[in-house]
Short mmCIF file of N, CA, C and O in Angstrom, two decimals:
data_model
loop_
_atom_site.label_atom_id
_atom_site.label_comp_id
_atom_site.label_asym_id
_atom_site.label_seq_id
_atom_site.Cartn_x
_atom_site.Cartn_y
_atom_site.Cartn_z
N MET A 136 -10.27 2.29 4.58
CA MET A 136 -9.20 2.22 3.59
C MET A 136 -7.88 1.75 4.18
O MET A 136 -6.99 1.35 3.45
N ASN A 137 -7.76 1.80 5.50
CA ASN A 137 -6.50 1.37 6.12
C ASN A 137 -6.19 -0.09 5.85
O ASN A 137 -5.03 -0.49 5.89
N ARG A 138 -7.22 -0.91 5.56
CA ARG A 138 -6.94 -2.32 5.30
C ARG A 138 -6.20 -2.51 3.97
O ARG A 138 -5.68 -3.57 3.71
N PHE A 139 -6.18 -1.49 3.13
CA PHE A 139 -5.44 -1.56 1.88
C PHE A 139 -4.02 -1.02 2.01
O PHE A 139 -3.29 -0.95 1.03
N LEU A 140 -3.64 -0.66 3.21
CA LEU A 140 -2.32 -0.08 3.41
C LEU A 140 -1.21 -1.07 3.06
O LEU A 140 -0.23 -0.71 2.41
N ILE A 141 -1.36 -2.31 3.48
CA ILE A 141 -0.32 -3.31 3.18
C ILE A 141 -0.14 -3.51 1.68
O ILE A 141 0.97 -3.35 1.17
N PRO A 142 -1.20 -3.84 0.93
CA PRO A 142 -0.98 -4.02 -0.50
C PRO A 142 -0.53 -2.73 -1.19
O PRO A 142 0.26 -2.77 -2.15
N ALA A 143 -1.02 -1.59 -0.71
CA ALA A 143 -0.63 -0.31 -1.33
C ALA A 143 0.87 -0.07 -1.15
O ALA A 143 1.57 0.30 -2.10
N LEU A 144 1.38 -0.28 0.07
CA LEU A 144 2.81 -0.08 0.30
C LEU A 144 3.64 -1.08 -0.48
O LEU A 144 4.69 -0.72 -1.05
N LEU A 145 3.18 -2.33 -0.55
CA LEU A 145 3.92 -3.32 -1.35
C LEU A 145 3.95 -2.92 -2.82
O LEU A 145 4.99 -3.05 -3.48
N LEU A 146 2.83 -2.43 -3.33
CA LEU A 146 2.79 -1.98 -4.73
C LEU A 146 3.75 -0.82 -4.96
O LEU A 146 4.53 -0.82 -5.93
N LEU A 147 3.70 0.17 -4.07
CA LEU A 147 4.58 1.33 -4.22
C LEU A 147 6.05 0.92 -4.18
O LEU A 147 6.87 1.44 -4.94
N LEU A 148 6.39 -0.04 -3.32
CA LEU A 148 7.78 -0.49 -3.23
C LEU A 148 8.16 -1.40 -4.40
O LEU A 148 9.33 -1.46 -4.77
N ALA A 149 7.19 -2.08 -4.98
CA ALA A 149 7.46 -2.86 -6.19
C ALA A 149 7.79 -1.92 -7.35
O ALA A 149 8.61 -2.24 -8.21
N GLU A 150 7.15 -0.75 -7.34
CA GLU A 150 7.43 0.24 -8.38
C GLU A 150 8.83 0.83 -8.22
O GLU A 150 9.55 0.99 -9.21
N LYS A 151 9.19 1.16 -6.98
CA LYS A 151 10.54 1.69 -6.72
C LYS A 151 10.80 1.76 -5.23
O LYS A 151 9.89 1.98 -4.42
N SER A 152 12.05 1.57 -4.85
CA SER A 152 12.45 1.69 -3.45
C SER A 152 12.27 3.14 -3.02
O SER A 152 12.49 4.06 -3.80
N SER A 153 11.84 3.33 -1.78
CA SER A 153 11.52 4.68 -1.31
C SER A 153 11.76 4.80 0.19
O SER A 153 11.79 3.80 0.90
N HIS A 154 11.87 6.03 0.65
CA HIS A 154 11.91 6.28 2.09
C HIS A 154 10.49 6.56 2.57
O HIS A 154 9.57 6.78 1.78
N GLY A 155 10.29 6.52 3.87
CA GLY A 155 8.96 6.62 4.45
C GLY A 155 8.18 7.85 4.06
O GLY A 155 6.99 7.77 3.73
N TYR A 156 8.83 9.01 4.08
CA TYR A 156 8.12 10.25 3.75
C TYR A 156 7.64 10.21 2.30
O TYR A 156 6.51 10.61 1.99
N GLU A 157 8.48 9.72 1.40
CA GLU A 157 8.09 9.63 -0.01
C GLU A 157 6.92 8.65 -0.18
O GLU A 157 6.00 8.91 -0.95
N LEU A 158 6.93 7.55 0.56
CA LEU A 158 5.82 6.60 0.50
C LEU A 158 4.52 7.24 0.97
O LEU A 158 3.46 7.00 0.39
N THR A 159 4.61 8.07 2.00
CA THR A 159 3.43 8.78 2.50
C THR A 159 2.86 9.68 1.41
O THR A 159 1.64 9.72 1.20
N GLU A 160 3.71 10.35 0.68
CA GLU A 160 3.26 11.22 -0.41
C GLU A 160 2.68 10.41 -1.57
O GLU A 160 1.64 10.75 -2.11
N ARG A 161 3.35 9.33 -1.95
CA ARG A 161 2.93 8.52 -3.09
C ARG A 161 1.65 7.74 -2.80
O ARG A 161 0.91 7.39 -3.72
N TYR A 162 1.38 7.46 -1.54
CA TYR A 162 0.18 6.73 -1.14
C TYR A 162 -1.08 7.44 -1.64
O TYR A 162 -2.02 6.80 -2.10
N SER A 163 -1.07 8.75 -1.58
CA SER A 163 -2.24 9.51 -2.03
C SER A 163 -2.45 9.40 -3.54
O SER A 163 -3.58 9.57 -4.02
N GLU A 164 -1.41 9.09 -4.29
CA GLU A 164 -1.54 8.92 -5.74
C GLU A 164 -2.44 7.74 -6.09
O GLU A 164 -2.95 7.65 -7.21
N LEU A 165 -2.63 6.82 -5.14
CA LEU A 165 -3.47 5.65 -5.38
C LEU A 165 -4.94 5.96 -5.16
O LEU A 165 -5.79 5.07 -5.26
N GLY A 166 -5.27 7.21 -4.86
CA GLY A 166 -6.65 7.61 -4.68
C GLY A 166 -7.09 7.72 -3.24
O GLY A 166 -8.24 8.02 -2.96
N PHE A 167 -6.17 7.47 -2.31
CA PHE A 167 -6.50 7.61 -0.90
C PHE A 167 -6.37 9.08 -0.52
O PHE A 167 -5.49 9.77 -1.01
N THR A 168 -7.24 9.52 0.36
CA THR A 168 -7.21 10.92 0.75
C THR A 168 -6.07 11.17 1.73
O THR A 168 -5.49 10.23 2.29
N GLU A 169 -5.78 12.42 1.95
CA GLU A 169 -4.73 12.80 2.89
C GLU A 169 -5.02 12.25 4.28
O GLU A 169 -4.13 11.83 5.01
N ALA A 170 -6.30 12.20 4.63
CA ALA A 170 -6.69 11.68 5.95
C ALA A 170 -6.36 10.20 6.08
O ALA A 170 -6.14 9.69 7.17
N ASP A 171 -6.35 9.48 4.95
CA ASP A 171 -6.04 8.05 4.96
C ASP A 171 -4.54 7.79 5.09
O ASP A 171 -4.14 6.67 5.36
N SER A 172 -3.72 8.79 4.84
CA SER A 172 -2.28 8.58 4.83
C SER A 172 -1.66 9.02 6.16
O SER A 172 -0.80 9.90 6.19
N ASP A 173 -2.08 8.40 7.24
CA ASP A 173 -1.53 8.66 8.56
C ASP A 173 -0.07 8.20 8.59
O ASP A 173 0.19 7.00 8.46
N PRO A 174 0.88 9.12 8.73
CA PRO A 174 2.29 8.73 8.72
C PRO A 174 2.62 7.68 9.78
O PRO A 174 3.40 6.76 9.53
N GLY A 175 2.00 7.79 10.95
CA GLY A 175 2.26 6.81 11.99
C GLY A 175 1.85 5.41 11.56
O GLY A 175 2.57 4.43 11.78
N ALA A 176 0.68 5.30 10.94
CA ALA A 176 0.21 4.00 10.45
C ALA A 176 1.12 3.46 9.36
O ALA A 176 1.40 2.26 9.31
N ILE A 177 1.58 4.34 8.50
CA ILE A 177 2.47 3.91 7.42
C ILE A 177 3.78 3.39 7.99
O ILE A 177 4.24 2.31 7.62
N TYR A 178 4.37 4.10 8.93
CA TYR A 178 5.64 3.65 9.51
C TYR A 178 5.46 2.36 10.33
O TYR A 178 6.33 1.49 10.30
N ARG A 179 4.35 2.23 11.04
CA ARG A 179 4.09 0.99 11.78
C ARG A 179 3.94 -0.19 10.82
O ARG A 179 4.44 -1.29 11.07
N THR A 180 3.27 0.05 9.70
CA THR A 180 3.08 -1.01 8.71
C THR A 180 4.39 -1.37 8.05
O THR A 180 4.67 -2.55 7.80
N LEU A 181 5.24 -0.38 7.78
CA LEU A 181 6.56 -0.67 7.22
C LEU A 181 7.37 -1.54 8.19
O LEU A 181 8.03 -2.50 7.77
N LYS A 182 7.30 -1.22 9.46
CA LYS A 182 8.01 -2.01 10.47
C LYS A 182 7.49 -3.44 10.50
O LYS A 182 8.28 -4.40 10.56
N LEU A 183 6.17 -3.60 10.43
CA LEU A 183 5.57 -4.93 10.41
C LEU A 183 6.00 -5.70 9.16
O LEU A 183 6.41 -6.87 9.26
N LEU A 184 5.92 -5.06 8.00
CA LEU A 184 6.31 -5.73 6.75
C LEU A 184 7.77 -6.14 6.77
O LEU A 184 8.13 -7.20 6.26
N GLU A 185 8.61 -5.31 7.38
CA GLU A 185 10.03 -5.65 7.47
C GLU A 185 10.24 -6.82 8.43
O GLU A 185 11.02 -7.73 8.13
N SER A 186 9.53 -6.84 9.54
CA SER A 186 9.69 -7.94 10.50
C SER A 186 9.22 -9.27 9.91
O SER A 186 9.72 -10.33 10.29
N GLU A 187 8.27 -9.21 8.97
CA GLU A 187 7.77 -10.41 8.31
C GLU A 187 8.63 -10.83 7.12
O GLU A 187 8.40 -11.88 6.52
N GLY A 188 9.60 -9.99 6.75
CA GLY A 188 10.50 -10.31 5.64
C GLY A 188 9.96 -9.95 4.27
O GLY A 188 10.52 -10.35 3.26
N PHE A 189 8.88 -9.15 4.23
CA PHE A 189 8.29 -8.78 2.95
C PHE A 189 8.96 -7.55 2.33
O PHE A 189 8.84 -7.32 1.13
N ILE A 190 9.61 -6.78 3.17
CA ILE A 190 10.42 -5.66 2.69
C ILE A 190 11.72 -5.65 3.49
O ILE A 190 11.84 -6.32 4.52
N LYS A 191 12.70 -4.91 2.99
CA LYS A 191 13.95 -4.72 3.72
C LYS A 191 14.31 -3.25 3.65
O LYS A 191 13.76 -2.50 2.84
N SER A 192 15.22 -2.85 4.51
CA SER A 192 15.61 -1.44 4.52
C SER A 192 17.12 -1.31 4.67
O SER A 192 17.79 -2.24 5.13
N LYS A 193 17.59 -0.16 4.25
CA LYS A 193 19.00 0.19 4.46
C LYS A 193 19.06 1.69 4.63
O LYS A 193 18.20 2.44 4.16
N TRP A 194 20.07 2.12 5.34
CA TRP A 194 20.26 3.55 5.57
C TRP A 194 21.04 4.15 4.41
O TRP A 194 22.06 3.60 4.00
N GLU A 195 20.55 5.24 3.89
CA GLU A 195 21.22 5.97 2.81
C GLU A 195 21.69 7.30 3.38
O GLU A 195 20.89 8.09 3.89
N THR A 196 22.97 7.53 3.31
CA THR A 196 23.50 8.79 3.81
C THR A 196 23.74 9.73 2.63
O THR A 196 24.05 9.30 1.53
N SER A 197 23.53 11.00 2.89
CA SER A 197 23.68 12.00 1.85
C SER A 197 24.45 13.18 2.42
O SER A 197 24.31 13.52 3.59
N VAL A 198 25.22 13.81 1.58
CA VAL A 198 25.95 15.00 1.98
C VAL A 198 24.98 16.15 2.23
O VAL A 198 25.19 17.00 3.08
N ASN A 199 23.84 16.16 1.52
CA ASN A 199 22.90 17.26 1.57
C ASN A 199 21.85 17.18 2.68
O ASN A 199 21.02 18.06 2.78
N GLY A 200 21.87 16.16 3.48
CA GLY A 200 20.84 16.06 4.51
C GLY A 200 21.06 14.86 5.41
O GLY A 200 22.05 14.14 5.30
N PRO A 201 20.10 14.62 6.28
CA PRO A 201 20.23 13.50 7.21
C PRO A 201 20.08 12.15 6.51
O PRO A 201 19.55 12.08 5.40
N ALA A 202 20.53 11.11 7.16
CA ALA A 202 20.39 9.76 6.62
C ALA A 202 18.91 9.41 6.51
O ALA A 202 18.09 9.85 7.31
N LYS A 203 18.57 8.63 5.48
CA LYS A 203 17.19 8.21 5.26
C LYS A 203 17.16 6.68 5.19
O LYS A 203 18.05 6.06 4.62
N LYS A 204 16.12 6.11 5.76
CA LYS A 204 15.92 4.68 5.68
C LYS A 204 15.16 4.38 4.39
O LYS A 204 14.03 4.84 4.21
N ILE A 205 15.80 3.65 3.49
CA ILE A 205 15.21 3.33 2.20
C ILE A 205 14.66 1.90 2.25
O ILE A 205 15.37 0.97 2.61
N TYR A 206 13.39 1.77 1.89
CA TYR A 206 12.72 0.48 1.91
C TYR A 206 12.64 -0.08 0.49
O TYR A 206 12.44 0.66 -0.47
N SER A 207 12.76 -1.40 0.39
CA SER A 207 12.58 -2.08 -0.90
C SER A 207 11.86 -3.40 -0.65
O SER A 207 11.93 -3.98 0.43
N ILE A 208 11.17 -3.87 -1.67
CA ILE A 208 10.39 -5.10 -1.55
C ILE A 208 11.30 -6.31 -1.75
O ILE A 208 12.28 -6.24 -2.51
N THR A 209 11.00 -7.40 -1.08
CA THR A 209 11.75 -8.65 -1.21
C THR A 209 10.97 -9.59 -2.13
O THR A 209 9.79 -9.35 -2.45
N PRO A 210 11.59 -10.68 -2.56
CA PRO A 210 10.84 -11.67 -3.36
C PRO A 210 9.61 -12.20 -2.61
O PRO A 210 8.55 -12.40 -3.22
N GLU A 211 9.72 -12.36 -1.31
CA GLU A 211 8.56 -12.80 -0.51
C GLU A 211 7.46 -11.73 -0.54
O GLU A 211 6.28 -12.06 -0.58
N GLY A 212 7.86 -10.47 -0.52
CA GLY A 212 6.90 -9.38 -0.60
C GLY A 212 6.17 -9.37 -1.94
O GLY A 212 4.97 -9.09 -2.00
N LEU A 213 6.90 -9.69 -3.02
CA LEU A 213 6.26 -9.76 -4.34
C LEU A 213 5.24 -10.89 -4.38
O LEU A 213 4.18 -10.74 -5.01
N GLU A 214 5.53 -12.01 -3.72
CA GLU A 214 4.57 -13.11 -3.66
C GLU A 214 3.30 -12.69 -2.92
O GLU A 214 2.19 -12.98 -3.37
N ILE A 215 3.48 -12.01 -1.79
CA ILE A 215 2.33 -11.55 -1.02
C ILE A 215 1.52 -10.53 -1.83
O ILE A 215 0.29 -10.56 -1.84
N LEU A 216 2.21 -9.65 -2.53
CA LEU A 216 1.53 -8.67 -3.37
C LEU A 216 0.70 -9.37 -4.44
O LEU A 216 -0.45 -9.00 -4.69
N SER A 217 1.23 -10.40 -5.05
CA SER A 217 0.48 -11.16 -6.06
C SER A 217 -0.78 -11.76 -5.46
O SER A 217 -1.84 -11.77 -6.10
N GLY A 218 -0.68 -12.27 -4.25
CA GLY A 218 -1.85 -12.80 -3.57
C GLY A 218 -2.90 -11.72 -3.32
O GLY A 218 -4.10 -11.96 -3.47
N TRP A 219 -2.44 -10.53 -2.94
CA TRP A 219 -3.36 -9.42 -2.73
C TRP A 219 -4.07 -9.04 -4.03
O TRP A 219 -5.25 -8.71 -4.03
N VAL A 220 -3.35 -9.10 -5.14
CA VAL A 220 -3.95 -8.75 -6.43
C VAL A 220 -5.09 -9.71 -6.76
O VAL A 220 -6.16 -9.29 -7.21
N VAL A 221 -4.87 -11.00 -6.50
CA VAL A 221 -5.93 -11.98 -6.74
C VAL A 221 -7.13 -11.68 -5.84
O VAL A 221 -8.28 -11.65 -6.32
N GLU A 222 -6.89 -11.45 -4.58
CA GLU A 222 -7.97 -11.17 -3.63
C GLU A 222 -8.71 -9.89 -3.98
O GLU A 222 -9.94 -9.83 -3.94
N LEU A 223 -7.98 -8.85 -4.33
CA LEU A 223 -8.62 -7.59 -4.68
C LEU A 223 -9.43 -7.72 -5.97
O LEU A 223 -10.48 -7.09 -6.13
N GLY A 224 -8.96 -8.56 -6.90
CA GLY A 224 -9.73 -8.82 -8.12
C GLY A 224 -11.07 -9.45 -7.80
O GLY A 224 -12.10 -9.10 -8.39
N LYS A 225 -11.08 -10.40 -6.85
CA LYS A 225 -12.34 -11.03 -6.43
C LYS A 225 -13.26 -10.00 -5.79
O LYS A 225 -14.47 -9.98 -6.05
N ARG A 226 -12.70 -9.15 -4.95
CA ARG A 226 -13.52 -8.13 -4.28
C ARG A 226 -14.07 -7.12 -5.28
O ARG A 226 -15.18 -6.63 -5.13
N LYS A 227 -13.28 -6.83 -6.31
CA LYS A 227 -13.73 -5.90 -7.34
C LYS A 227 -14.97 -6.46 -8.03
O LYS A 227 -15.95 -5.75 -8.26
N LYS A 228 -14.92 -7.75 -8.36
CA LYS A 228 -16.08 -8.38 -9.01
C LYS A 228 -17.30 -8.32 -8.11
O LYS A 228 -18.41 -8.02 -8.57
N THR A 229 -17.12 -8.59 -6.83
CA THR A 229 -18.23 -8.54 -5.88
C THR A 229 -18.81 -7.13 -5.81
O THR A 229 -20.04 -6.95 -5.82
N LEU A 230 -17.95 -6.13 -5.75
CA LEU A 230 -18.42 -4.74 -5.70
C LEU A 230 -19.14 -4.34 -6.99
O LEU A 230 -20.14 -3.62 -6.95
N GLU A 231 -18.65 -4.82 -8.12
CA GLU A 231 -19.31 -4.51 -9.39
C GLU A 231 -20.71 -5.12 -9.44
O GLU A 231 -21.66 -4.48 -9.90
N ILE A 232 -20.87 -6.35 -8.94
CA ILE A 232 -22.19 -6.98 -8.89
C ILE A 232 -23.11 -6.17 -7.99
O ILE A 232 -24.26 -5.88 -8.35
N PHE A 233 -22.61 -5.80 -6.83
CA PHE A 233 -23.40 -5.01 -5.88
C PHE A 233 -23.85 -3.70 -6.51
O PHE A 233 -25.02 -3.33 -6.46
N LEU A 234 -22.91 -2.96 -7.10
CA LEU A 234 -23.24 -1.66 -7.69
C LEU A 234 -24.19 -1.80 -8.86
O LEU A 234 -25.11 -0.98 -9.03
N ASP A 235 -24.01 -2.84 -9.67
CA ASP A 235 -24.91 -3.07 -10.79
C ASP A 235 -26.34 -3.33 -10.31
O ASP A 235 -27.30 -2.76 -10.84
N ARG A 236 -26.48 -4.14 -9.29
CA ARG A 236 -27.81 -4.43 -8.76
C ARG A 236 -28.43 -3.18 -8.14
O ARG A 236 -29.63 -2.93 -8.29
N TYR A 237 -27.62 -2.39 -7.45
CA TYR A 237 -28.15 -1.15 -6.88
C TYR A 237 -28.62 -0.20 -7.99
O TYR A 237 -29.69 0.39 -7.90
N ASN A 238 -27.82 -0.08 -9.04
CA ASN A 238 -28.18 0.83 -10.13
C ASN A 238 -29.44 0.40 -10.86
O ASN A 238 -30.08 1.22 -11.53
N LYS A 239 -29.83 -0.86 -10.76
CA LYS A 239 -31.04 -1.35 -11.41
C LYS A 239 -32.29 -1.10 -10.57
O LYS A 239 -33.41 -1.28 -11.06
N LEU A 240 -32.12 -0.66 -9.33
CA LEU A 240 -33.27 -0.36 -8.48
C LEU A 240 -34.02 0.84 -9.01
O LEU A 240 -33.44 1.77 -9.57
N LYS A 241 -35.31 0.85 -8.82
CA LYS A 241 -36.15 1.98 -9.25
C LYS A 241 -36.40 2.88 -8.04
O LYS A 241 -37.47 2.90 -7.47
N LEU A 242 -35.37 3.60 -7.63
CA LEU A 242 -35.49 4.47 -6.45
C LEU A 242 -35.90 5.87 -6.83
O LEU A 242 -35.60 6.48 -7.71
#
């Protein structure tokens, strides 16, 4: 499931800008288990996405707590997300064909 981390984070950031901890929590809402939401992997992927220009970040300071790095998606990130949607749609069709053929077996 880690290969879906990039499109998942882009989707979550397209929905709303968030800090890393919140993204870790929201990642599980997509159906990934807690074991799939390795905070280290999420932060490494955020760093990669930012270095590629697909997301950007800014520091948000608050009177009630420490500063938080808030991530948001860029127009380039939205383009990449659209490409992922096309690719995932193709994979969904392939998986549906596979599952349909399996379900027709007389096991």
